[in-house]
Amino acid sequence: MSTAAIAHNLQRVRQRIAVAAQAAGRDPATVTLLAVSKTFGAEAVLAAAAAGQRDFGENYAQEGIVKMAQVREAAPALALRWHFIGPIQSNKTRPIAEHYDAVQSVDRLKIAQRLAEQRPAHLPPLDVLVQINVSGEASKSGVPPAEAEALARAVAALPGLRLRGLMAIPAPTDDDQLARQPFAQMRALFDRLRAAGLPLDILSMGMSGDIEAAVAEGATMLRVGTAIFGARRAPPVPGEEHQP
Ligand SMILES: *Cc1c(COP(=O)(O)O)cnc(C)c1O
């Protein structure tokens, strides 16, 4: 996809967010757009960055790290933020701890502990979002909502990490009303944990197909891939699996 097409798509996504925020009586500036660049190359990231995009999401640790280096070489002065949003295997935490700014897919204590141990001391704390299995799907990553508070408290106590919020990938549905339910449940959980004293400021939910529903229910971060970069090809790294 051309640089102009990516800029145009970004403009459209920002417009969708602005319209949805206005409809919900929210300030669009309270919603951060994360551009999910998985399977797309450094040139796509550079095109989005040229159009003002600063936060990028990757699902495959190594793919993202290679891309970061390519982007840094092409544009050394560009300050981007890289979020890891994919499933995490406990023996693959080190490259994530060493290279990313944020991890949105922490769903067990062991992963958080390893990230904390492996975060280099010269880097700022790694921002952490706890991933919630809001739809209760057996096959999906994420901690059950009932266990979210305990995990969030444990993360908040670890050095090298900074607890920032919650992330969810609800099961897809064609029904607009049903689509809002898991987002509303996430918002209620977010509010409850904040009321319980946890320092959460990011509620990451909503993708290309459900931007409006997520903004209506209070998302403060949207993770959007297809609507910015187009349809994805197969993953470039053999052995690393796609999600979703
Ligand atoms: C791929 C992915 C997205 C982006 O999905 P689109 O439908 O392409 O916008 C968002 N979040 C996560 C966790 C993803 O893996």
Short mmCIF file of C-alpha atoms and ligand atoms in Angstrom, two decimals:
data_model
loop_
_atom_site.label_atom_id
_atom_site.label_comp_id
_atom_site.label_asym_id
_atom_site.label_seq_id
_atom_site.Cartn_x
_atom_site.Cartn_y
_atom_site.Cartn_z
CA MET A 1 0.00 0.00 0.00
CA SER A 2 1.31 3.45 -0.92
CA THR A 3 2.38 6.13 1.56
CA ALA A 4 -0.55 8.26 0.36
CA ALA A 5 -3.04 5.42 0.89
CA ILE A 6 -1.78 4.80 4.44
CA ALA A 7 -2.03 8.53 5.22
CA HIS A 8 -5.56 8.55 3.81
CA ASN A 9 -6.59 5.48 5.82
CA LEU A 10 -5.15 6.98 9.01
CA GLN A 11 -7.15 10.13 8.39
CA ARG A 12 -10.31 8.04 8.01
CA VAL A 13 -9.65 6.08 11.20
CA ARG A 14 -9.01 9.30 13.13
CA GLN A 15 -12.26 10.64 11.75
CA ARG A 16 -14.16 7.52 12.88
CA ILE A 17 -12.68 7.93 16.36
CA ALA A 18 -13.59 11.62 16.45
CA VAL A 19 -17.19 10.98 15.39
CA ALA A 20 -17.59 8.11 17.87
CA ALA A 21 -16.07 10.16 20.68
CA GLN A 22 -18.32 13.11 19.97
CA ALA A 23 -21.39 10.84 19.92
CA ALA A 24 -20.35 9.54 23.35
CA GLY A 25 -19.65 13.00 24.71
CA ARG A 26 -15.95 12.23 24.97
CA ASP A 27 -12.91 14.28 24.01
CA PRO A 28 -11.27 12.47 21.03
CA ALA A 29 -7.87 13.39 22.53
CA THR A 30 -8.56 10.87 25.33
CA VAL A 31 -8.35 8.02 22.79
CA THR A 32 -4.90 6.89 21.63
CA LEU A 33 -4.60 5.11 18.30
CA LEU A 34 -2.21 2.16 18.21
CA ALA A 35 -1.32 1.20 14.61
CA VAL A 36 -0.97 -2.59 14.43
CA SER A 37 1.84 -3.08 11.91
CA LYS A 38 2.27 -6.86 12.25
CA THR A 39 3.13 -8.54 8.91
CA PHE A 40 3.77 -5.13 7.29
CA GLY A 41 7.27 -3.83 6.61
CA ALA A 42 9.27 -0.90 7.94
CA GLU A 43 8.17 1.18 4.95
CA ALA A 44 4.54 0.93 6.11
CA VAL A 45 5.56 2.09 9.61
CA LEU A 46 7.54 4.98 8.13
CA ALA A 47 4.56 5.98 5.98
CA ALA A 48 2.25 6.02 9.01
CA ALA A 49 4.85 7.89 11.06
CA ALA A 50 5.13 10.51 8.32
CA ALA A 51 1.38 11.00 8.74
CA GLY A 52 1.85 11.62 12.46
CA GLN A 53 1.34 8.12 13.91
CA ARG A 54 3.61 7.38 16.91
CA ASP A 55 2.36 4.17 18.63
CA PHE A 56 2.81 0.83 16.86
CA GLY A 57 1.74 -2.70 17.84
CA GLU A 58 3.44 -5.99 16.97
CA ASN A 59 2.37 -9.61 17.60
CA TYR A 60 5.59 -11.43 16.80
CA ALA A 61 8.52 -10.38 18.97
CA GLN A 62 11.32 -10.94 16.47
CA GLU A 63 9.46 -9.47 13.53
CA GLY A 64 8.88 -6.30 15.52
CA ILE A 65 12.50 -6.07 16.66
CA VAL A 66 13.83 -6.35 13.10
CA LYS A 67 11.35 -3.67 12.02
CA MET A 68 12.34 -1.33 14.86
CA ALA A 69 15.98 -1.52 13.77
CA GLN A 70 15.08 -0.83 10.15
CA VAL A 71 12.93 2.15 11.11
CA ARG A 72 15.65 3.50 13.41
CA GLU A 73 18.20 3.25 10.62
CA ALA A 74 15.94 5.00 8.11
CA ALA A 75 14.80 7.71 10.56
CA PRO A 76 17.12 7.93 13.60
CA ALA A 77 15.41 11.03 15.05
CA LEU A 78 11.91 9.52 14.96
CA ALA A 79 10.66 8.69 18.47
CA LEU A 80 8.14 5.86 18.19
CA ARG A 81 6.56 3.72 20.89
CA TRP A 82 6.42 -0.04 20.30
CA HIS A 83 3.78 -2.18 22.01
CA PHE A 84 3.93 -5.96 22.13
CA ILE A 85 0.36 -7.25 21.79
CA GLY A 86 0.77 -10.94 20.90
CA PRO A 87 0.70 -14.15 22.93
CA ILE A 88 3.82 -14.57 25.10
CA GLN A 89 5.61 -17.86 25.72
CA SER A 90 7.48 -17.82 29.00
CA ASN A 91 10.80 -18.77 27.35
CA LYS A 92 10.50 -15.84 24.92
CA THR A 93 10.17 -12.90 27.30
CA ARG A 94 13.75 -11.57 27.11
CA PRO A 95 13.64 -9.95 23.65
CA ILE A 96 10.34 -8.33 24.61
CA ALA A 97 11.77 -6.96 27.88
CA GLU A 98 14.83 -5.65 26.07
CA HIS A 99 13.22 -3.99 23.04
CA TYR A 100 9.63 -2.92 23.59
CA ASP A 101 8.17 0.12 25.39
CA ALA A 102 4.96 -1.61 26.44
CA VAL A 103 3.46 -5.10 26.69
CA GLN A 104 -0.32 -5.42 26.48
CA SER A 105 -0.63 -9.21 26.68
CA VAL A 106 0.52 -10.10 30.20
CA ASP A 107 -1.86 -12.77 31.49
CA ARG A 108 0.12 -14.66 34.12
CA LEU A 109 2.40 -13.82 36.98
CA LYS A 110 5.29 -15.91 35.69
CA ILE A 111 5.45 -13.81 32.51
CA ALA A 112 5.37 -10.57 34.52
CA GLN A 113 8.13 -11.83 36.82
CA ARG A 114 10.37 -12.75 33.90
CA LEU A 115 9.77 -9.41 32.16
CA ALA A 116 10.61 -7.62 35.42
CA GLU A 117 13.86 -9.57 35.88
CA GLN A 118 14.88 -9.12 32.25
CA ARG A 119 14.04 -5.43 31.80
CA PRO A 120 17.44 -3.71 31.40
CA ALA A 121 18.18 -1.25 34.22
CA HIS A 122 19.13 1.55 31.83
CA LEU A 123 15.67 1.56 30.23
CA PRO A 124 12.53 3.13 31.70
CA PRO A 125 10.09 0.68 33.29
CA LEU A 126 8.21 -1.48 30.80
CA ASP A 127 4.56 -0.40 30.58
CA VAL A 128 2.29 -3.37 31.27
CA LEU A 129 -1.35 -4.01 30.46
CA VAL A 130 -3.03 -7.09 31.86
CA GLN A 131 -4.89 -9.01 29.15
CA ILE A 132 -8.39 -10.11 30.16
CA ASN A 133 -10.21 -13.07 28.63
CA VAL A 134 -13.47 -11.14 28.69
CA SER A 135 -15.47 -13.52 26.49
CA GLY A 136 -14.37 -16.57 28.48
CA GLU A 137 -13.12 -18.42 25.41
CA ALA A 138 -11.17 -21.52 26.40
CA SER A 139 -8.73 -21.12 23.53
CA LYS A 140 -7.93 -17.46 24.10
CA SER A 141 -5.15 -15.75 26.02
CA GLY A 142 -6.02 -13.54 28.94
CA VAL A 143 -6.70 -13.89 32.63
CA PRO A 144 -10.33 -14.52 33.71
CA PRO A 145 -11.93 -11.26 34.92
CA ALA A 146 -12.22 -12.65 38.46
CA GLU A 147 -8.43 -13.04 38.66
CA ALA A 148 -7.59 -9.65 37.15
CA GLU A 149 -7.24 -7.72 40.39
CA ALA A 150 -4.79 -10.17 41.95
CA LEU A 151 -2.61 -10.23 38.84
CA ALA A 152 -2.73 -6.43 38.48
CA ARG A 153 -1.66 -6.02 42.13
CA ALA A 154 1.23 -8.43 41.64
CA VAL A 155 2.37 -6.61 38.49
CA ALA A 156 2.16 -3.24 40.26
CA ALA A 157 4.54 -4.54 42.94
CA LEU A 158 7.26 -5.71 40.52
CA PRO A 159 10.33 -3.56 39.81
CA GLY A 160 11.10 -2.72 36.20
CA LEU A 161 7.42 -2.75 35.27
CA ARG A 162 4.80 -0.04 35.33
CA LEU A 163 1.21 -1.22 35.48
CA ARG A 164 -0.82 0.93 33.08
CA GLY A 165 -4.07 -0.81 32.24
CA LEU A 166 -6.17 -3.60 30.79
CA MET A 167 -6.42 -5.07 27.30
CA ALA A 168 -9.03 -7.34 25.73
CA ILE A 169 -9.80 -9.01 22.41
CA PRO A 170 -13.51 -9.90 22.62
CA ALA A 171 -14.85 -12.77 20.51
CA PRO A 172 -16.00 -11.41 17.13
CA THR A 173 -19.72 -11.00 16.54
CA ASP A 174 -21.86 -9.54 13.73
CA ASP A 175 -24.45 -8.21 16.14
CA ASP A 176 -23.78 -4.55 16.99
CA GLN A 177 -25.58 -4.70 20.32
CA LEU A 178 -23.83 -7.91 21.40
CA ALA A 179 -20.52 -6.38 20.32
CA ARG A 180 -20.81 -3.71 22.99
CA GLN A 181 -21.32 -6.11 25.91
CA PRO A 182 -17.73 -7.26 26.41
CA PHE A 183 -16.52 -3.68 26.05
CA ALA A 184 -18.99 -2.58 28.72
CA GLN A 185 -17.79 -5.43 30.97
CA MET A 186 -14.19 -4.32 30.45
CA ARG A 187 -15.08 -0.74 31.31
CA ALA A 188 -16.80 -1.90 34.52
CA LEU A 189 -13.76 -3.98 35.49
CA PHE A 190 -11.42 -1.06 34.69
CA ASP A 191 -13.50 1.29 36.87
CA ARG A 192 -13.68 -1.25 39.69
CA LEU A 193 -9.91 -1.81 39.77
CA ARG A 194 -9.27 1.93 39.68
CA ALA A 195 -11.71 2.40 42.56
CA ALA A 196 -9.76 -0.31 44.40
CA GLY A 197 -6.66 1.88 44.11
CA LEU A 198 -4.84 0.39 41.13
CA PRO A 199 -3.13 3.06 39.00
CA LEU A 200 -4.71 2.19 35.64
CA ASP A 201 -4.98 4.77 32.86
CA ILE A 202 -5.19 2.67 29.68
CA LEU A 203 -8.18 0.61 28.57
CA SER A 204 -7.05 -1.03 25.31
CA MET A 205 -9.98 -2.46 23.33
CA GLY A 206 -11.45 -2.13 19.86
CA MET A 207 -9.98 -3.05 16.45
CA SER A 208 -10.73 -2.08 12.83
CA GLY A 209 -14.24 -3.55 12.89
CA ASP A 210 -15.45 -2.24 16.24
CA ILE A 211 -13.88 1.18 16.75
CA GLU A 212 -17.27 2.82 17.35
CA ALA A 213 -18.49 0.28 19.92
CA ALA A 214 -15.21 0.42 21.85
CA VAL A 215 -15.11 4.22 21.96
CA ALA A 216 -18.76 4.31 23.05
CA GLU A 217 -17.92 2.04 25.99
CA GLY A 218 -14.87 3.97 27.12
CA ALA A 219 -11.77 2.62 25.34
CA THR A 220 -8.74 4.89 25.82
CA MET A 221 -6.65 2.95 23.30
CA LEU A 222 -7.69 1.30 20.04
CA ARG A 223 -5.52 -1.26 18.26
CA VAL A 224 -6.13 -0.89 14.53
CA GLY A 225 -4.38 -2.81 11.76
CA THR A 226 -6.46 -3.59 8.67
CA ALA A 227 -8.21 -0.20 8.47
CA ILE A 228 -4.79 1.50 8.30
CA PHE A 229 -2.51 -0.90 6.43
CA GLY A 230 -4.96 -3.08 4.49
CA ALA A 231 -5.45 -6.86 4.56
CA ARG A 232 -2.62 -8.89 6.07
CA ARG A 233 -0.58 -11.52 4.27
CA ALA A 234 0.71 -14.68 5.97
CA PRO A 235 3.13 -14.07 8.85
CA PRO A 236 6.72 -13.63 7.59
CA VAL A 237 8.28 -15.53 10.49
CA PRO A 238 7.77 -19.30 10.15
CA GLY A 239 6.56 -21.00 13.30
CA GLU A 240 5.05 -17.91 14.89
CA GLU A 241 1.31 -18.24 14.87
CA HIS A 242 -1.31 -15.73 13.95
CA GLN A 243 -3.75 -14.24 16.42
CA PRO A 244 -6.57 -13.63 15.94
C1 LIG B 1 -4.05 -8.02 14.73
C2 LIG B 1 -4.51 -7.43 16.02
C3 LIG B 1 -5.22 -6.22 16.04
C4 LIG B 1 -5.64 -5.47 14.79
O1 LIG B 1 -6.74 -6.06 14.20
P1 LIG B 1 -7.46 -5.40 12.90
O2 LIG B 1 -8.75 -6.09 12.84
O3 LIG B 1 -6.57 -5.66 11.74
O4 LIG B 1 -7.60 -3.94 13.18
C5 LIG B 1 -5.55 -5.69 17.29
N1 LIG B 1 -5.21 -6.32 18.43
C6 LIG B 1 -4.53 -7.47 18.45
C7 LIG B 1 -4.17 -8.10 19.74
C8 LIG B 1 -4.17 -8.07 17.25
O5 LIG B 1 -3.51 -9.24 17.28
#
